[in-house]
mmCIF file of C-alpha atoms in Angstrom:
data_model
loop_
_atom_site.group_PDB
_atom_site.id
_atom_site.type_symbol
_atom_site.label_atom_id
_atom_site.label_comp_id
_atom_site.label_asym_id
_atom_site.label_seq_id
_atom_site.Cartn_x
_atom_site.Cartn_y
_atom_site.Cartn_z
ATOM 1 C CA GLU A 27 42.865 43.887 -31.242
ATOM 2 C CA ASP A 28 39.421 43.187 -32.467
ATOM 3 C CA LYS A 29 39.355 40.351 -34.961
ATOM 4 C CA VAL A 30 36.634 38.015 -36.641
ATOM 5 C CA VAL A 31 37.932 34.805 -38.048
ATOM 6 C CA GLN A 32 35.806 32.451 -40.090
ATOM 7 C CA SER A 33 36.146 29.051 -40.770
ATOM 8 C CA PRO A 34 36.379 26.868 -42.980
ATOM 9 C CA LEU A 35 38.103 29.035 -45.328
ATOM 10 C CA SER A 36 36.499 27.465 -48.285
ATOM 11 C CA LEU A 37 34.058 24.360 -48.755
ATOM 12 C CA VAL A 38 32.746 22.370 -52.011
ATOM 13 C CA VAL A 39 29.207 20.485 -51.247
ATOM 14 C CA HIS A 40 27.041 18.725 -53.470
ATOM 15 C CA GLU A 41 23.225 20.148 -54.175
ATOM 16 C CA GLY A 42 20.750 19.208 -51.197
ATOM 17 C CA ASP A 43 23.791 19.202 -48.934
ATOM 18 C CA THR A 44 23.722 20.929 -45.372
ATOM 19 C CA VAL A 45 26.487 23.273 -44.430
ATOM 20 C CA THR A 46 27.234 24.963 -41.369
ATOM 21 C CA LEU A 47 29.622 27.973 -41.591
ATOM 22 C CA ASN A 48 31.430 29.289 -38.213
ATOM 23 C CA CYS A 49 32.386 32.824 -37.123
ATOM 24 C CA SER A 50 34.296 33.294 -33.783
ATOM 25 C CA TYR A 51 34.975 37.057 -32.726
ATOM 26 C CA GLU A 52 37.025 38.753 -30.325
ATOM 27 C CA VAL A 53 35.578 42.294 -30.623
ATOM 28 C CA THR A 54 35.796 44.907 -27.638
ATOM 29 C CA ASN A 55 32.473 45.993 -26.028
ATOM 30 C CA PHE A 56 30.431 43.856 -28.814
ATOM 31 C CA ARG A 57 27.091 44.605 -29.756
ATOM 32 C CA SER A 58 25.810 42.758 -32.842
ATOM 33 C CA LEU A 59 26.803 40.402 -35.715
ATOM 34 C CA LEU A 60 26.063 40.508 -39.356
ATOM 35 C CA TRP A 61 26.036 37.737 -41.960
ATOM 36 C CA TYR A 62 26.560 38.522 -45.785
ATOM 37 C CA LYS A 63 26.153 37.018 -49.044
ATOM 38 C CA GLN A 64 28.910 38.123 -51.623
ATOM 39 C CA GLU A 65 28.651 36.674 -55.102
ATOM 40 C CA LYS A 66 30.682 38.464 -57.825
ATOM 41 C CA LYS A 67 29.249 42.093 -56.432
ATOM 42 C CA ALA A 68 28.528 43.963 -53.284
ATOM 43 C CA PRO A 69 27.493 41.864 -50.150
ATOM 44 C CA THR A 70 23.808 41.652 -49.419
ATOM 45 C CA PHE A 71 22.432 41.473 -45.928
ATOM 46 C CA LEU A 72 21.583 38.004 -44.539
ATOM 47 C CA PHE A 73 21.106 38.361 -40.886
ATOM 48 C CA MET A 74 21.686 40.437 -37.898
ATOM 49 C CA LEU A 75 22.103 38.876 -34.470
ATOM 50 C CA THR A 76 22.370 40.797 -31.137
ATOM 51 C CA SER A 77 21.004 38.111 -28.477
ATOM 52 C CA SER A 78 22.313 35.235 -27.636
ATOM 53 C CA GLY A 79 20.647 31.911 -28.278
ATOM 54 C CA ILE A 80 17.836 33.601 -30.457
ATOM 55 C CA GLU A 81 17.869 31.758 -33.844
ATOM 56 C CA LYS A 82 17.447 33.945 -36.980
ATOM 57 C CA LYS A 83 15.688 32.365 -39.910
ATOM 58 C CA SER A 84 14.894 32.807 -43.660
ATOM 59 C CA GLY A 85 13.895 30.089 -45.691
ATOM 60 C CA ARG A 86 17.024 27.614 -46.109
ATOM 61 C CA LEU A 87 18.932 29.788 -44.014
ATOM 62 C CA SER A 88 19.383 30.490 -40.407
ATOM 63 C CA SER A 89 21.985 31.630 -38.123
ATOM 64 C CA ILE A 90 22.363 31.624 -34.180
ATOM 65 C CA LEU A 91 24.810 33.517 -31.974
ATOM 66 C CA ASP A 92 26.429 32.370 -28.589
ATOM 67 C CA LYS A 93 27.729 35.467 -26.724
ATOM 68 C CA LYS A 94 29.303 33.272 -24.001
ATOM 69 C CA GLU A 95 31.520 31.349 -26.366
ATOM 70 C CA LEU A 96 31.757 34.216 -28.816
ATOM 71 C CA PHE A 97 30.589 32.745 -32.042
ATOM 72 C CA SER A 98 27.791 32.472 -34.695
ATOM 73 C CA ILE A 99 27.001 29.833 -37.291
ATOM 74 C CA LEU A 100 25.218 30.078 -40.095
ATOM 75 C CA ASN A 101 23.353 27.093 -41.337
ATOM 76 C CA ILE A 102 22.226 26.195 -45.065
ATOM 77 C CA THR A 103 20.008 23.431 -45.620
ATOM 78 C CA ALA A 104 19.004 21.554 -48.771
ATOM 79 C CA THR A 105 21.997 23.718 -50.612
ATOM 80 C CA GLN A 106 21.316 24.634 -54.281
ATOM 81 C CA THR A 107 23.688 25.947 -56.801
ATOM 82 C CA GLY A 108 22.665 29.288 -56.405
ATOM 83 C CA ASP A 109 24.196 29.282 -52.676
ATOM 84 C CA SER A 110 27.539 29.308 -54.180
ATOM 85 C CA ALA A 111 29.224 32.506 -52.942
ATOM 86 C CA VAL A 112 31.752 34.282 -50.168
ATOM 87 C CA TYR A 113 29.713 34.441 -46.733
ATOM 88 C CA LEU A 114 30.882 37.119 -44.565
ATOM 89 C CA CYS A 115 30.369 37.826 -40.812
ATOM 90 C CA ALA A 116 31.032 41.004 -39.317
ATOM 91 C CA GLY A 117 31.421 41.879 -35.509
ATOM 92 C CA GLY A 118 30.331 45.448 -34.304
ATOM 93 C CA SER A 119 32.269 46.844 -31.875
ATOM 94 C CA GLY A 120 31.841 49.668 -28.959
ATOM 95 C CA THR A 121 33.587 51.879 -31.079
ATOM 96 C CA TYR A 122 30.609 51.956 -33.836
ATOM 97 C CA LYS A 123 32.095 50.074 -36.716
ATOM 98 C CA TYR A 124 32.242 46.291 -37.747
ATOM 99 C CA ILE A 125 35.224 44.281 -37.972
ATOM 100 C CA PHE A 126 34.603 41.788 -41.106
ATOM 101 C CA GLY A 127 36.155 38.344 -41.357
ATOM 102 C CA THR A 128 37.760 37.131 -44.548
ATOM 103 C CA GLY A 129 34.751 35.134 -45.583
ATOM 104 C CA THR A 130 34.188 31.301 -46.421
ATOM 105 C CA ARG A 131 34.024 30.711 -50.067
ATOM 106 C CA LEU A 132 30.994 28.092 -50.655
ATOM 107 C CA LYS A 133 30.664 26.113 -53.896
ATOM 108 C CA VAL A 134 27.571 23.659 -54.679
ATOM 109 C CA LEU A 135 27.929 21.714 -57.327
ATOM 110 C CA ALA A 136 25.063 20.253 -59.342
ATOM 111 C CA ASP B 22 13.951 53.139 -54.598
ATOM 112 C CA ALA B 23 16.498 54.326 -52.395
ATOM 113 C CA GLU B 24 19.938 53.431 -53.148
ATOM 114 C CA ILE B 25 23.576 53.666 -53.141
ATOM 115 C CA THR B 26 25.663 54.247 -56.216
ATOM 116 C CA GLN B 27 29.207 54.515 -56.723
ATOM 117 C CA SER B 28 31.434 55.707 -59.559
ATOM 118 C CA PRO B 29 33.402 55.226 -61.687
ATOM 119 C CA ARG B 30 32.617 51.287 -61.702
ATOM 120 C CA HIS B 31 36.283 50.679 -62.980
ATOM 121 C CA LYS B 32 39.263 52.716 -62.914
ATOM 122 C CA ILE B 33 42.892 52.709 -64.053
ATOM 123 C CA THR B 34 45.306 55.207 -63.210
ATOM 124 C CA GLU B 35 49.072 55.980 -62.823
ATOM 125 C CA THR B 36 51.127 55.844 -59.643
ATOM 126 C CA GLY B 37 51.298 59.021 -58.289
ATOM 127 C CA ARG B 38 48.460 60.650 -59.518
ATOM 128 C CA GLN B 39 45.344 61.894 -57.251
ATOM 129 C CA VAL B 40 41.992 59.848 -57.524
ATOM 130 C CA THR B 41 38.781 60.523 -56.347
ATOM 131 C CA LEU B 42 35.883 57.778 -55.966
ATOM 132 C CA ALA B 43 32.687 58.847 -55.490
ATOM 133 C CA CYS B 44 29.568 57.494 -53.303
ATOM 134 C CA HIS B 45 25.996 58.566 -53.311
ATOM 135 C CA GLN B 46 23.171 57.369 -51.256
ATOM 136 C CA THR B 47 19.614 58.481 -51.304
ATOM 137 C CA TRP B 48 18.737 56.299 -47.891
ATOM 138 C CA ASN B 49 19.175 59.626 -45.992
ATOM 139 C CA HIS B 50 21.593 57.894 -43.944
ATOM 140 C CA ASN B 51 23.819 59.630 -41.365
ATOM 141 C CA ASN B 52 26.484 56.797 -41.536
ATOM 142 C CA MET B 53 28.640 55.967 -44.381
ATOM 143 C CA PHE B 54 31.555 54.014 -44.697
ATOM 144 C CA TRP B 55 34.462 53.252 -47.060
ATOM 145 C CA TYR B 56 35.973 49.546 -47.067
ATOM 146 C CA ARG B 57 38.440 48.125 -49.608
ATOM 147 C CA GLN B 58 38.363 44.576 -50.392
ATOM 148 C CA ASP B 59 41.480 42.267 -51.308
ATOM 149 C CA LEU B 60 42.077 38.725 -51.430
ATOM 150 C CA GLY B 61 43.147 37.125 -48.118
ATOM 151 C CA HIS B 62 41.779 40.224 -46.118
ATOM 152 C CA GLY B 63 38.427 40.347 -46.779
ATOM 153 C CA LEU B 64 36.814 44.007 -46.057
ATOM 154 C CA ARG B 65 38.793 46.547 -44.371
ATOM 155 C CA LEU B 66 37.840 49.832 -43.136
ATOM 156 C CA ILE B 67 38.954 52.746 -44.504
ATOM 157 C CA HIS B 68 37.217 55.969 -43.360
ATOM 158 C CA TYR B 69 33.934 56.442 -42.156
ATOM 159 C CA SER B 70 31.634 59.143 -41.060
ATOM 160 C CA TYR B 71 28.619 59.618 -38.598
ATOM 161 C CA GLY B 72 27.038 62.810 -39.983
ATOM 162 C CA VAL B 73 27.914 65.896 -42.029
ATOM 163 C CA GLN B 74 31.498 67.289 -41.025
ATOM 164 C CA ASP B 75 32.184 64.035 -39.274
ATOM 165 C CA THR B 76 35.098 62.136 -40.556
ATOM 166 C CA ASN B 77 37.193 59.183 -38.828
ATOM 167 C CA LYS B 78 40.010 56.740 -39.575
ATOM 168 C CA GLY B 79 39.463 53.082 -40.005
ATOM 169 C CA GLU B 80 42.146 50.618 -39.966
ATOM 170 C CA VAL B 81 43.687 50.938 -43.154
ATOM 171 C CA SER B 82 43.408 55.099 -43.735
ATOM 172 C CA ASP B 83 47.068 56.020 -44.855
ATOM 173 C CA GLY B 84 47.084 57.588 -48.057
ATOM 174 C CA TYR B 85 43.225 57.920 -48.385
ATOM 175 C CA SER B 86 40.918 61.108 -47.197
ATOM 176 C CA VAL B 87 37.229 61.649 -47.131
ATOM 177 C CA SER B 88 35.044 64.623 -46.645
ATOM 178 C CA ARG B 89 31.357 65.011 -45.811
ATOM 179 C CA SER B 90 29.871 68.190 -47.047
ATOM 180 C CA ASN B 91 26.266 66.763 -47.255
ATOM 181 C CA THR B 92 24.477 63.710 -45.922
ATOM 182 C CA GLU B 93 24.224 62.000 -49.544
ATOM 183 C CA ASP B 94 27.943 61.893 -50.435
ATOM 184 C CA LEU B 95 31.088 60.480 -49.149
ATOM 185 C CA PRO B 96 33.707 60.657 -51.741
ATOM 186 C CA LEU B 97 37.303 59.047 -50.957
ATOM 187 C CA THR B 98 40.505 60.395 -52.685
ATOM 188 C CA LEU B 99 43.797 58.508 -53.055
ATOM 189 C CA GLU B 100 45.995 61.654 -52.453
ATOM 190 C CA SER B 101 49.053 59.981 -54.362
ATOM 191 C CA ALA B 102 48.085 56.587 -55.745
ATOM 192 C CA ALA B 103 50.389 53.834 -55.187
ATOM 193 C CA SER B 104 50.254 50.126 -56.545
ATOM 194 C CA SER B 105 49.324 48.805 -52.930
ATOM 195 C CA GLN B 106 46.152 50.820 -53.542
ATOM 196 C CA THR B 107 44.814 48.562 -56.478
ATOM 197 C CA SER B 108 41.714 46.828 -55.140
ATOM 198 C CA VAL B 109 38.078 46.799 -55.192
ATOM 199 C CA TYR B 110 36.392 49.836 -53.003
ATOM 200 C CA PHE B 111 32.927 49.625 -51.748
ATOM 201 C CA CYS B 112 30.913 52.176 -50.047
ATOM 202 C CA ALA B 113 28.238 51.368 -47.353
ATOM 203 C CA SER B 114 25.784 53.275 -45.257
ATOM 204 C CA SER B 115 23.377 52.611 -42.497
ATOM 205 C CA SER B 116 20.774 54.316 -40.593
ATOM 206 C CA GLN B 117 22.626 53.619 -37.181
ATOM 207 C CA PRO B 118 26.207 53.008 -36.531
ATOM 208 C CA LEU B 119 25.527 49.487 -35.087
ATOM 209 C CA GLU B 120 22.568 47.144 -34.483
ATOM 210 C CA TYR B 121 21.479 47.999 -38.272
ATOM 211 C CA GLU B 122 22.437 46.325 -41.487
ATOM 212 C CA GLN B 123 25.020 48.344 -44.046
ATOM 213 C CA TYR B 124 23.667 48.732 -47.213
ATOM 214 C CA PHE B 125 26.606 48.258 -49.820
ATOM 215 C CA GLY B 126 27.273 49.884 -53.272
ATOM 216 C CA PRO B 127 28.235 47.917 -56.165
ATOM 217 C CA GLY B 128 32.071 48.714 -55.484
ATOM 218 C CA THR B 129 34.706 50.361 -57.585
ATOM 219 C CA ARG B 130 37.621 48.308 -59.112
ATOM 220 C CA LEU B 131 40.775 50.418 -58.947
ATOM 221 C CA THR B 132 43.969 49.641 -60.806
ATOM 222 C CA VAL B 133 47.016 51.636 -60.149
ATOM 223 C CA THR B 134 50.055 51.068 -62.491
#
């Protein structure tokens, strides 16, 4: 059965800290991995990763995929209170749909 | 601007009633998805469609149905609402099934009493 596991489940840090969120996957005929940020509303897209070892970067956020070890990480540097959210990852399977993890809840304290 | 909308945003219904949640997108995307989100479970796929007249079951499809009569809309029907279907429901669409981001609607909070 396909599954996506995120860790840690929750995390509390102070502004300015760097955090690393983990996403491991077991997805049949894996095609791509998505990262989303969810505040008290709909998930908003962050990154899509399809190739191993190539870092995607957007401001203070970056992500990389390791297709050999079946995981991805999302890094956030110099965290701000606005980064507080649930971060979701999803693995895309050969059956043409995404399997979502349960998310990591990040709280950034001022 | 293109968007994806859901209605109603909040709904309270009674056990046994039929309920339909609307999803409308103006992206002209072929692919549309319905998810439910519950604490401890993340987003779980209910049904999805890759085009007009195409519908497929997801991992938690029991008690739900969808129909796709045009590109823009994928309504989700709860045939006989149950308390276990109390949840937040998200609709999403994408231009391709995979390797493209899914755009999410604002969600519908459904409470079944």
